[in-house]
Amino acid sequence: MKRHLIHPEYSQEEDMHWHLDRKVPVALIATLIIQTLGFAFYMGNLSHRVQAIEKGMQERSKLPDRTTRLESELRSVRDILSRIEVKLDKVSDRQYRR
């Protein structure tokens, strides 16, 4: 509003429009553009990293189920091994008796 006192031809309509003063250095504009691009690149990279972490978490969430299945299979293998040992003992006892 003080501008109206200094420059009477300055209207309120001009005050509502956005404009860039020539006094703003080009280096400032370039810096803002570079920072914006750097931020966009950083956010894209961050998004990629988050997706990779989420994928790893999904794969790790399957581990308890897989561990349970492996433990069950290991019990079965131990039972089979135990039966084989019993049969081998019987065979060796028969041969020893002969």
PDB file of N, CA and C in Angstrom:
ATOM      1  N   MET A   1       0.806  -1.187   0.000  1.00  0.00           N
ATOM      2  CA  MET A   1       0.000   0.000   0.000  1.00  0.00           C
ATOM      3  C   MET A   1       0.855   1.261   0.000  1.00  0.00           C
ATOM      4  N   LYS A   2       2.014   1.218   0.570  1.00  0.00           N
ATOM      5  CA  LYS A   2       2.895   2.375   0.591  1.00  0.00           C
ATOM      6  C   LYS A   2       3.365   2.729  -0.811  1.00  0.00           C
ATOM      7  N   ARG A   3       3.374   1.752  -1.683  1.00  0.00           N
ATOM      8  CA  ARG A   3       3.802   2.013  -3.065  1.00  0.00           C
ATOM      9  C   ARG A   3       2.867   3.020  -3.735  1.00  0.00           C
ATOM     10  N   HIS A   4       1.614   2.976  -3.355  1.00  0.00           N
ATOM     11  CA  HIS A   4       0.646   3.892  -3.951  1.00  0.00           C
ATOM     12  C   HIS A   4       0.971   5.338  -3.599  1.00  0.00           C
ATOM     13  N   LEU A   5       1.529   5.518  -2.430  1.00  0.00           N
ATOM     14  CA  LEU A   5       1.894   6.876  -2.034  1.00  0.00           C
ATOM     15  C   LEU A   5       3.120   7.349  -2.815  1.00  0.00           C
ATOM     16  N   ILE A   6       4.051   6.405  -3.064  1.00  0.00           N
ATOM     17  CA  ILE A   6       5.265   6.769  -3.788  1.00  0.00           C
ATOM     18  C   ILE A   6       4.979   6.879  -5.283  1.00  0.00           C
ATOM     19  N   HIS A   7       4.272   5.865  -5.813  1.00  0.00           N
ATOM     20  CA  HIS A   7       3.939   5.839  -7.240  1.00  0.00           C
ATOM     21  C   HIS A   7       2.422   5.852  -7.388  1.00  0.00           C
ATOM     22  N   PRO A   8       1.847   6.977  -7.594  1.00  0.00           N
ATOM     23  CA  PRO A   8       0.383   7.062  -7.686  1.00  0.00           C
ATOM     24  C   PRO A   8      -0.181   6.279  -8.870  1.00  0.00           C
ATOM     25  N   GLU A   9       0.619   6.072  -9.941  1.00  0.00           N
ATOM     26  CA  GLU A   9       0.098   5.337 -11.108  1.00  0.00           C
ATOM     27  C   GLU A   9       0.064   3.822 -10.867  1.00  0.00           C
ATOM     28  N   TYR A  10       0.647   3.363  -9.782  1.00  0.00           N
ATOM     29  CA  TYR A  10       0.671   1.934  -9.428  1.00  0.00           C
ATOM     30  C   TYR A  10      -0.717   1.547  -8.936  1.00  0.00           C
ATOM     31  N   SER A  11      -1.338   0.558  -9.557  1.00  0.00           N
ATOM     32  CA  SER A  11      -2.699   0.188  -9.176  1.00  0.00           C
ATOM     33  C   SER A  11      -2.712  -1.085  -8.327  1.00  0.00           C
ATOM     34  N   GLN A  12      -3.820  -1.300  -7.687  1.00  0.00           N
ATOM     35  CA  GLN A  12      -3.959  -2.503  -6.859  1.00  0.00           C
ATOM     36  C   GLN A  12      -4.007  -3.754  -7.727  1.00  0.00           C
ATOM     37  N   GLU A  13      -4.488  -3.637  -8.935  1.00  0.00           N
ATOM     38  CA  GLU A  13      -4.546  -4.784  -9.841  1.00  0.00           C
ATOM     39  C   GLU A  13      -3.142  -5.302 -10.127  1.00  0.00           C
ATOM     40  N   GLU A  14      -2.208  -4.407 -10.312  1.00  0.00           N
ATOM     41  CA  GLU A  14      -0.818  -4.807 -10.534  1.00  0.00           C
ATOM     42  C   GLU A  14      -0.249  -5.475  -9.291  1.00  0.00           C
ATOM     43  N   ASP A  15      -0.717  -5.080  -8.139  1.00  0.00           N
ATOM     44  CA  ASP A  15      -0.235  -5.632  -6.879  1.00  0.00           C
ATOM     45  C   ASP A  15      -0.664  -7.091  -6.736  1.00  0.00           C
ATOM     46  N   MET A  16      -1.767  -7.486  -7.345  1.00  0.00           N
ATOM     47  CA  MET A  16      -2.266  -8.845  -7.227  1.00  0.00           C
ATOM     48  C   MET A  16      -1.521  -9.822  -8.135  1.00  0.00           C
ATOM     49  N   HIS A  17      -0.944  -9.377  -9.187  1.00  0.00           N
ATOM     50  CA  HIS A  17      -0.241 -10.256 -10.116  1.00  0.00           C
ATOM     51  C   HIS A  17       1.169 -10.543  -9.616  1.00  0.00           C
ATOM     52  N   TRP A  18       1.595 -11.761  -9.855  1.00  0.00           N
ATOM     53  CA  TRP A  18       2.946 -12.164  -9.470  1.00  0.00           C
ATOM     54  C   TRP A  18       3.913 -11.664 -10.532  1.00  0.00           C
ATOM     55  N   HIS A  19       5.032 -11.136 -10.093  1.00  0.00           N
ATOM     56  CA  HIS A  19       6.039 -10.685 -11.050  1.00  0.00           C
ATOM     57  C   HIS A  19       7.415 -10.878 -10.431  1.00  0.00           C
ATOM     58  N   LEU A  20       8.377 -10.933 -11.298  1.00  0.00           N
ATOM     59  CA  LEU A  20       9.758 -11.122 -10.868  1.00  0.00           C
ATOM     60  C   LEU A  20      10.532  -9.846 -11.178  1.00  0.00           C
ATOM     61  N   ASP A  21      11.097  -9.311 -10.156  1.00  0.00           N
ATOM     62  CA  ASP A  21      11.849  -8.065 -10.302  1.00  0.00           C
ATOM     63  C   ASP A  21      13.196  -8.364 -10.962  1.00  0.00           C
ATOM     64  N   ARG A  22      13.680  -7.482 -11.779  1.00  0.00           N
ATOM     65  CA  ARG A  22      14.972  -7.664 -12.443  1.00  0.00           C
ATOM     66  C   ARG A  22      16.136  -7.606 -11.463  1.00  0.00           C
ATOM     67  N   LYS A  23      15.864  -7.202 -10.262  1.00  0.00           N
ATOM     68  CA  LYS A  23      16.918  -7.115  -9.265  1.00  0.00           C
ATOM     69  C   LYS A  23      17.261  -8.477  -8.657  1.00  0.00           C
ATOM     70  N   VAL A  24      16.435  -9.496  -8.932  1.00  0.00           N
ATOM     71  CA  VAL A  24      16.709 -10.841  -8.417  1.00  0.00           C
ATOM     72  C   VAL A  24      17.848 -11.430  -9.256  1.00  0.00           C
ATOM     73  N   PRO A  25      18.929 -11.841  -8.610  1.00  0.00           N
ATOM     74  CA  PRO A  25      20.074 -12.351  -9.371  1.00  0.00           C
ATOM     75  C   PRO A  25      19.767 -13.687 -10.046  1.00  0.00           C
ATOM     76  N   VAL A  26      20.358 -13.869 -11.202  1.00  0.00           N
ATOM     77  CA  VAL A  26      20.189 -15.108 -11.961  1.00  0.00           C
ATOM     78  C   VAL A  26      20.745 -16.278 -11.154  1.00  0.00           C
ATOM     79  N   ALA A  27      21.804 -16.034 -10.399  1.00  0.00           N
ATOM     80  CA  ALA A  27      22.398 -17.092  -9.585  1.00  0.00           C
ATOM     81  C   ALA A  27      21.395 -17.620  -8.562  1.00  0.00           C
ATOM     82  N   LEU A  28      20.578 -16.756  -7.988  1.00  0.00           N
ATOM     83  CA  LEU A  28      19.560 -17.187  -7.027  1.00  0.00           C
ATOM     84  C   LEU A  28      18.522 -18.067  -7.710  1.00  0.00           C
ATOM     85  N   ILE A  29      18.086 -17.648  -8.870  1.00  0.00           N
ATOM     86  CA  ILE A  29      17.105 -18.433  -9.627  1.00  0.00           C
ATOM     87  C   ILE A  29      17.699 -19.791  -9.995  1.00  0.00           C
ATOM     88  N   ALA A  30      18.941 -19.801 -10.475  1.00  0.00           N
ATOM     89  CA  ALA A  30      19.599 -21.056 -10.836  1.00  0.00           C
ATOM     90  C   ALA A  30      19.758 -21.954  -9.613  1.00  0.00           C
ATOM     91  N   THR A  31      20.116 -21.365  -8.477  1.00  0.00           N
ATOM     92  CA  THR A  31      20.270 -22.144  -7.247  1.00  0.00           C
ATOM     93  C   THR A  31      18.950 -22.785  -6.841  1.00  0.00           C
ATOM     94  N   LEU A  32      17.868 -22.042  -6.907  1.00  0.00           N
ATOM     95  CA  LEU A  32      16.562 -22.592  -6.557  1.00  0.00           C
ATOM     96  C   LEU A  32      16.167 -23.730  -7.486  1.00  0.00           C
ATOM     97  N   ILE A  33      16.430 -23.565  -8.768  1.00  0.00           N
ATOM     98  CA  ILE A  33      16.102 -24.618  -9.738  1.00  0.00           C
ATOM     99  C   ILE A  33      16.935 -25.864  -9.458  1.00  0.00           C
ATOM    100  N   ILE A  34      18.234 -25.683  -9.219  1.00  0.00           N
ATOM    101  CA  ILE A  34      19.113 -26.828  -8.944  1.00  0.00           C
ATOM    102  C   ILE A  34      18.700 -27.522  -7.650  1.00  0.00           C
ATOM    103  N   GLN A  35      18.368 -26.756  -6.628  1.00  0.00           N
ATOM    104  CA  GLN A  35      17.920 -27.357  -5.372  1.00  0.00           C
ATOM    105  C   GLN A  35      16.625 -28.136  -5.563  1.00  0.00           C
ATOM    106  N   THR A  36      15.721 -27.592  -6.331  1.00  0.00           N
ATOM    107  CA  THR A  36      14.457 -28.277  -6.594  1.00  0.00           C
ATOM    108  C   THR A  36      14.689 -29.581  -7.337  1.00  0.00           C
ATOM    109  N   LEU A  37      15.546 -29.540  -8.357  1.00  0.00           N
ATOM    110  CA  LEU A  37      15.860 -30.764  -9.098  1.00  0.00           C
ATOM    111  C   LEU A  37      16.573 -31.779  -8.198  1.00  0.00           C
ATOM    112  N   GLY A  38      17.485 -31.302  -7.365  1.00  0.00           N
ATOM    113  CA  GLY A  38      18.179 -32.195  -6.430  1.00  0.00           C
ATOM    114  C   GLY A  38      17.220 -32.833  -5.455  1.00  0.00           C
ATOM    115  N   PHE A  39      16.272 -32.055  -4.955  1.00  0.00           N
ATOM    116  CA  PHE A  39      15.277 -32.583  -4.033  1.00  0.00           C
ATOM    117  C   PHE A  39      14.406 -33.628  -4.724  1.00  0.00           C
ATOM    118  N   ALA A  40      13.997 -33.361  -5.955  1.00  0.00           N
ATOM    119  CA  ALA A  40      13.180 -34.319  -6.706  1.00  0.00           C
ATOM    120  C   ALA A  40      13.960 -35.614  -6.935  1.00  0.00           C
ATOM    121  N   PHE A  41      15.242 -35.489  -7.278  1.00  0.00           N
ATOM    122  CA  PHE A  41      16.077 -36.670  -7.479  1.00  0.00           C
ATOM    123  C   PHE A  41      16.222 -37.449  -6.173  1.00  0.00           C
ATOM    124  N   TYR A  42      16.450 -36.746  -5.075  1.00  0.00           N
ATOM    125  CA  TYR A  42      16.600 -37.380  -3.772  1.00  0.00           C
ATOM    126  C   TYR A  42      15.319 -38.118  -3.386  1.00  0.00           C
ATOM    127  N   MET A  43      14.177 -37.507  -3.597  1.00  0.00           N
ATOM    128  CA  MET A  43      12.905 -38.147  -3.249  1.00  0.00           C
ATOM    129  C   MET A  43      12.650 -39.375  -4.113  1.00  0.00           C
ATOM    130  N   GLY A  44      13.019 -39.311  -5.392  1.00  0.00           N
ATOM    131  CA  GLY A  44      12.882 -40.479  -6.258  1.00  0.00           C
ATOM    132  C   GLY A  44      13.774 -41.613  -5.792  1.00  0.00           C
ATOM    133  N   ASN A  45      14.988 -41.278  -5.414  1.00  0.00           N
ATOM    134  CA  ASN A  45      15.925 -42.278  -4.913  1.00  0.00           C
ATOM    135  C   ASN A  45      15.431 -42.849  -3.589  1.00  0.00           C
ATOM    136  N   LEU A  46      14.894 -42.004  -2.741  1.00  0.00           N
ATOM    137  CA  LEU A  46      14.364 -42.440  -1.454  1.00  0.00           C
ATOM    138  C   LEU A  46      13.184 -43.381  -1.658  1.00  0.00           C
ATOM    139  N   SER A  47      12.339 -43.070  -2.608  1.00  0.00           N
ATOM    140  CA  SER A  47      11.195 -43.923  -2.908  1.00  0.00           C
ATOM    141  C   SER A  47      11.673 -45.301  -3.360  1.00  0.00           C
ATOM    142  N   HIS A  48      12.699 -45.328  -4.187  1.00  0.00           N
ATOM    143  CA  HIS A  48      13.259 -46.596  -4.662  1.00  0.00           C
ATOM    144  C   HIS A  48      13.800 -47.413  -3.488  1.00  0.00           C
ATOM    145  N   ARG A  49      14.491 -46.753  -2.570  1.00  0.00           N
ATOM    146  CA  ARG A  49      15.053 -47.440  -1.406  1.00  0.00           C
ATOM    147  C   ARG A  49      13.952 -47.992  -0.510  1.00  0.00           C
ATOM    148  N   VAL A  50      12.883 -47.225  -0.311  1.00  0.00           N
ATOM    149  CA  VAL A  50      11.768 -47.682   0.520  1.00  0.00           C
ATOM    150  C   VAL A  50      11.108 -48.903  -0.110  1.00  0.00           C
ATOM    151  N   GLN A  51      10.953 -48.894  -1.422  1.00  0.00           N
ATOM    152  CA  GLN A  51      10.370 -50.048  -2.104  1.00  0.00           C
ATOM    153  C   GLN A  51      11.242 -51.281  -1.924  1.00  0.00           C
ATOM    154  N   ALA A  52      12.553 -51.118  -2.010  1.00  0.00           N
ATOM    155  CA  ALA A  52      13.462 -52.249  -1.819  1.00  0.00           C
ATOM    156  C   ALA A  52      13.363 -52.787  -0.395  1.00  0.00           C
ATOM    157  N   ILE A  53      13.260 -51.903   0.578  1.00  0.00           N
ATOM    158  CA  ILE A  53      13.125 -52.339   1.973  1.00  0.00           C
ATOM    159  C   ILE A  53      11.796 -53.058   2.187  1.00  0.00           C
ATOM    160  N   GLU A  54      10.727 -52.544   1.617  1.00  0.00           N
ATOM    161  CA  GLU A  54       9.421 -53.189   1.748  1.00  0.00           C
ATOM    162  C   GLU A  54       9.433 -54.574   1.118  1.00  0.00           C
ATOM    163  N   LYS A  55      10.089 -54.703  -0.027  1.00  0.00           N
ATOM    164  CA  LYS A  55      10.180 -56.012  -0.688  1.00  0.00           C
ATOM    165  C   LYS A  55      10.941 -56.991   0.204  1.00  0.00           C
ATOM    166  N   GLY A  56      12.034 -56.533   0.811  1.00  0.00           N
ATOM    167  CA  GLY A  56      12.797 -57.381   1.722  1.00  0.00           C
ATOM    168  C   GLY A  56      11.978 -57.789   2.932  1.00  0.00           C
ATOM    169  N   MET A  57      11.178 -56.874   3.444  1.00  0.00           N
ATOM    170  CA  MET A  57      10.329 -57.187   4.597  1.00  0.00           C
ATOM    171  C   MET A  57       9.288 -58.239   4.227  1.00  0.00           C
ATOM    172  N   GLN A  58       8.727 -58.150   3.033  1.00  0.00           N
ATOM    173  CA  GLN A  58       7.746 -59.141   2.599  1.00  0.00           C
ATOM    174  C   GLN A  58       8.386 -60.516   2.478  1.00  0.00           C
ATOM    175  N   GLU A  59       9.606 -60.559   1.953  1.00  0.00           N
ATOM    176  CA  GLU A  59      10.303 -61.836   1.819  1.00  0.00           C
ATOM    177  C   GLU A  59      10.636 -62.408   3.193  1.00  0.00           C
ATOM    178  N   ARG A  60      11.020 -61.541   4.128  1.00  0.00           N
ATOM    179  CA  ARG A  60      11.353 -62.009   5.475  1.00  0.00           C
ATOM    180  C   ARG A  60      10.114 -62.457   6.239  1.00  0.00           C
ATOM    181  N   SER A  61       8.962 -61.919   5.896  1.00  0.00           N
ATOM    182  CA  SER A  61       7.749 -62.327   6.597  1.00  0.00           C
ATOM    183  C   SER A  61       7.387 -63.783   6.283  1.00  0.00           C
ATOM    184  N   LYS A  62       7.907 -64.314   5.197  1.00  0.00           N
ATOM    185  CA  LYS A  62       7.658 -65.705   4.826  1.00  0.00           C
ATOM    186  C   LYS A  62       8.583 -66.666   5.565  1.00  0.00           C
ATOM    187  N   LEU A  63       9.627 -66.170   6.191  1.00  0.00           N
ATOM    188  CA  LEU A  63      10.615 -67.024   6.850  1.00  0.00           C
ATOM    189  C   LEU A  63      10.042 -67.877   7.978  1.00  0.00           C
ATOM    190  N   PRO A  64       9.191 -67.364   8.853  1.00  0.00           N
ATOM    191  CA  PRO A  64       8.665 -68.236   9.914  1.00  0.00           C
ATOM    192  C   PRO A  64       7.920 -69.452   9.365  1.00  0.00           C
ATOM    193  N   ASP A  65       7.115 -69.251   8.317  1.00  0.00           N
ATOM    194  CA  ASP A  65       6.404 -70.384   7.711  1.00  0.00           C
ATOM    195  C   ASP A  65       7.388 -71.382   7.129  1.00  0.00           C
ATOM    196  N   ARG A  66       8.374 -70.860   6.462  1.00  0.00           N
ATOM    197  CA  ARG A  66       9.375 -71.738   5.845  1.00  0.00           C
ATOM    198  C   ARG A  66      10.153 -72.491   6.918  1.00  0.00           C
ATOM    199  N   THR A  67      10.495 -71.818   8.007  1.00  0.00           N
ATOM    200  CA  THR A  67      11.220 -72.458   9.105  1.00  0.00           C
ATOM    201  C   THR A  67      10.382 -73.572   9.712  1.00  0.00           C
ATOM    202  N   THR A  68       9.096 -73.329   9.892  1.00  0.00           N
ATOM    203  CA  THR A  68       8.205 -74.350  10.447  1.00  0.00           C
ATOM    204  C   THR A  68       8.154 -75.570   9.537  1.00  0.00           C
ATOM    205  N   ARG A  69       8.059 -75.353   8.238  1.00  0.00           N
ATOM    206  CA  ARG A  69       8.043 -76.485   7.298  1.00  0.00           C
ATOM    207  C   ARG A  69       9.348 -77.252   7.343  1.00  0.00           C
ATOM    208  N   LEU A  70      10.462 -76.531   7.400  1.00  0.00           N
ATOM    209  CA  LEU A  70      11.766 -77.209   7.453  1.00  0.00           C
ATOM    210  C   LEU A  70      11.926 -78.010   8.733  1.00  0.00           C
ATOM    211  N   GLU A  71      11.449 -77.488   9.850  1.00  0.00           N
ATOM    212  CA  GLU A  71      11.509 -78.232  11.105  1.00  0.00           C
ATOM    213  C   GLU A  71      10.670 -79.498  11.020  1.00  0.00           C
ATOM    214  N   SER A  72       9.521 -79.403  10.404  1.00  0.00           N
ATOM    215  CA  SER A  72       8.661 -80.579  10.236  1.00  0.00           C
ATOM    216  C   SER A  72       9.340 -81.621   9.347  1.00  0.00           C
ATOM    217  N   GLU A  73       9.937 -81.167   8.263  1.00  0.00           N
ATOM    218  CA  GLU A  73      10.642 -82.090   7.370  1.00  0.00           C
ATOM    219  C   GLU A  73      11.844 -82.724   8.079  1.00  0.00           C
ATOM    220  N   LEU A  74      12.517 -81.952   8.900  1.00  0.00           N
ATOM    221  CA  LEU A  74      13.661 -82.475   9.641  1.00  0.00           C
ATOM    222  C   LEU A  74      13.219 -83.562  10.619  1.00  0.00           C
ATOM    223  N   ARG A  75      12.090 -83.367  11.281  1.00  0.00           N
ATOM    224  CA  ARG A  75      11.556 -84.413  12.167  1.00  0.00           C
ATOM    225  C   ARG A  75      11.264 -85.678  11.380  1.00  0.00           C
ATOM    226  N   SER A  76      10.677 -85.519  10.196  1.00  0.00           N
ATOM    227  CA  SER A  76      10.371 -86.686   9.362  1.00  0.00           C
ATOM    228  C   SER A  76      11.651 -87.418   8.963  1.00  0.00           C
ATOM    229  N   VAL A  77      12.671 -86.667   8.594  1.00  0.00           N
ATOM    230  CA  VAL A  77      13.948 -87.269   8.191  1.00  0.00           C
ATOM    231  C   VAL A  77      14.574 -88.004   9.382  1.00  0.00           C
ATOM    232  N   ARG A  78      14.476 -87.427  10.573  1.00  0.00           N
ATOM    233  CA  ARG A  78      15.014 -88.087  11.768  1.00  0.00           C
ATOM    234  C   ARG A  78      14.272 -89.388  12.053  1.00  0.00           C
ATOM    235  N   ASP A  79      12.950 -89.371  11.891  1.00  0.00           N
ATOM    236  CA  ASP A  79      12.172 -90.594  12.096  1.00  0.00           C
ATOM    237  C   ASP A  79      12.590 -91.676  11.101  1.00  0.00           C
ATOM    238  N   ILE A  80      12.745 -91.285   9.847  1.00  0.00           N
ATOM    239  CA  ILE A  80      13.164 -92.242   8.816  1.00  0.00           C
ATOM    240  C   ILE A  80      14.556 -92.773   9.132  1.00  0.00           C
ATOM    241  N   LEU A  81      15.452 -91.907   9.529  1.00  0.00           N
ATOM    242  CA  LEU A  81      16.810 -92.302   9.875  1.00  0.00           C
ATOM    243  C   LEU A  81      16.805 -93.272  11.063  1.00  0.00           C
ATOM    244  N   SER A  82      15.968 -93.002  12.017  1.00  0.00           N
ATOM    245  CA  SER A  82      15.852 -93.888  13.177  1.00  0.00           C
ATOM    246  C   SER A  82      15.379 -95.276  12.755  1.00  0.00           C
ATOM    247  N   ARG A  83      14.385 -95.342  11.879  1.00  0.00           N
ATOM    248  CA  ARG A  83      13.903 -96.642  11.386  1.00  0.00           C
ATOM    249  C   ARG A  83      14.985 -97.376  10.595  1.00  0.00           C
ATOM    250  N   ILE A  84      15.738 -96.623   9.798  1.00  0.00           N
ATOM    251  CA  ILE A  84      16.838 -97.246   9.033  1.00  0.00           C
ATOM    252  C   ILE A  84      17.870 -97.826   9.985  1.00  0.00           C
ATOM    253  N   GLU A  85      18.187 -97.098  11.046  1.00  0.00           N
ATOM    254  CA  GLU A  85      19.166 -97.597  12.015  1.00  0.00           C
ATOM    255  C   GLU A  85      18.676 -98.881  12.679  1.00  0.00           C
ATOM    256  N   VAL A  86      17.377 -98.901  13.021  1.00  0.00           N
ATOM    257  CA  VAL A  86      16.821-100.107  13.640  1.00  0.00           C
ATOM    258  C   VAL A  86      16.931-101.283  12.676  1.00  0.00           C
ATOM    259  N   LYS A  87      16.611-101.092  11.419  1.00  0.00           N
ATOM    260  CA  LYS A  87      16.696-102.167  10.425  1.00  0.00           C
ATOM    261  C   LYS A  87      18.136-102.615  10.227  1.00  0.00           C
ATOM    262  N   LEU A  88      19.064-101.658  10.196  1.00  0.00           N
ATOM    263  CA  LEU A  88      20.475-102.008  10.044  1.00  0.00           C
ATOM    264  C   LEU A  88      20.967-102.818  11.244  1.00  0.00           C
ATOM    265  N   ASP A  89      20.518-102.431  12.435  1.00  0.00           N
ATOM    266  CA  ASP A  89      20.882-103.194  13.631  1.00  0.00           C
ATOM    267  C   ASP A  89      20.364-104.623  13.543  1.00  0.00           C
ATOM    268  N   LYS A  90      19.147-104.802  13.059  1.00  0.00           N
ATOM    269  CA  LYS A  90      18.568-106.146  12.916  1.00  0.00           C
ATOM    270  C   LYS A  90      19.369-106.957  11.910  1.00  0.00           C
ATOM    271  N   VAL A  91      19.732-106.342  10.798  1.00  0.00           N
ATOM    272  CA  VAL A  91      20.501-107.042   9.758  1.00  0.00           C
ATOM    273  C   VAL A  91      21.880-107.423  10.307  1.00  0.00           C
ATOM    274  N   SER A  92      22.519-106.522  11.007  1.00  0.00           N
ATOM    275  CA  SER A  92      23.851-106.815  11.539  1.00  0.00           C
ATOM    276  C   SER A  92      23.780-107.901  12.613  1.00  0.00           C
ATOM    277  N   ASP A  93      22.698-107.910  13.408  1.00  0.00           N
ATOM    278  CA  ASP A  93      22.525-108.964  14.419  1.00  0.00           C
ATOM    279  C   ASP A  93      22.340-110.322  13.742  1.00  0.00           C
ATOM    280  N   ARG A  94      21.614-110.394  12.665  1.00  0.00           N
ATOM    281  CA  ARG A  94      21.398-111.674  11.938  1.00  0.00           C
ATOM    282  C   ARG A  94      22.723-112.173  11.384  1.00  0.00           C
ATOM    283  N   GLN A  95      23.497-111.245  10.823  1.00  0.00           N
ATOM    284  CA  GLN A  95      24.767-111.679  10.245  1.00  0.00           C
ATOM    285  C   GLN A  95      25.748-112.096  11.341  1.00  0.00           C
ATOM    286  N   TYR A  96      25.676-111.494  12.464  1.00  0.00           N
ATOM    287  CA  TYR A  96      26.588-111.836  13.558  1.00  0.00           C
ATOM    288  C   TYR A  96      26.249-113.193  14.115  1.00  0.00           C
ATOM    289  N   ARG A  97      24.970-113.559  14.129  1.00  0.00           N
ATOM    290  CA  ARG A  97      24.535-114.849  14.626  1.00  0.00           C
ATOM    291  C   ARG A  97      24.966-115.973  13.710  1.00  0.00           C
ATOM    292  N   ARG A  98      25.152-115.734  12.491  1.00  0.00           N
ATOM    293  CA  ARG A  98      25.505-116.784  11.527  1.00  0.00           C
ATOM    294  C   ARG A  98      26.892-117.156  11.701  1.00  0.00           C
TER     295      ARG A  98
END
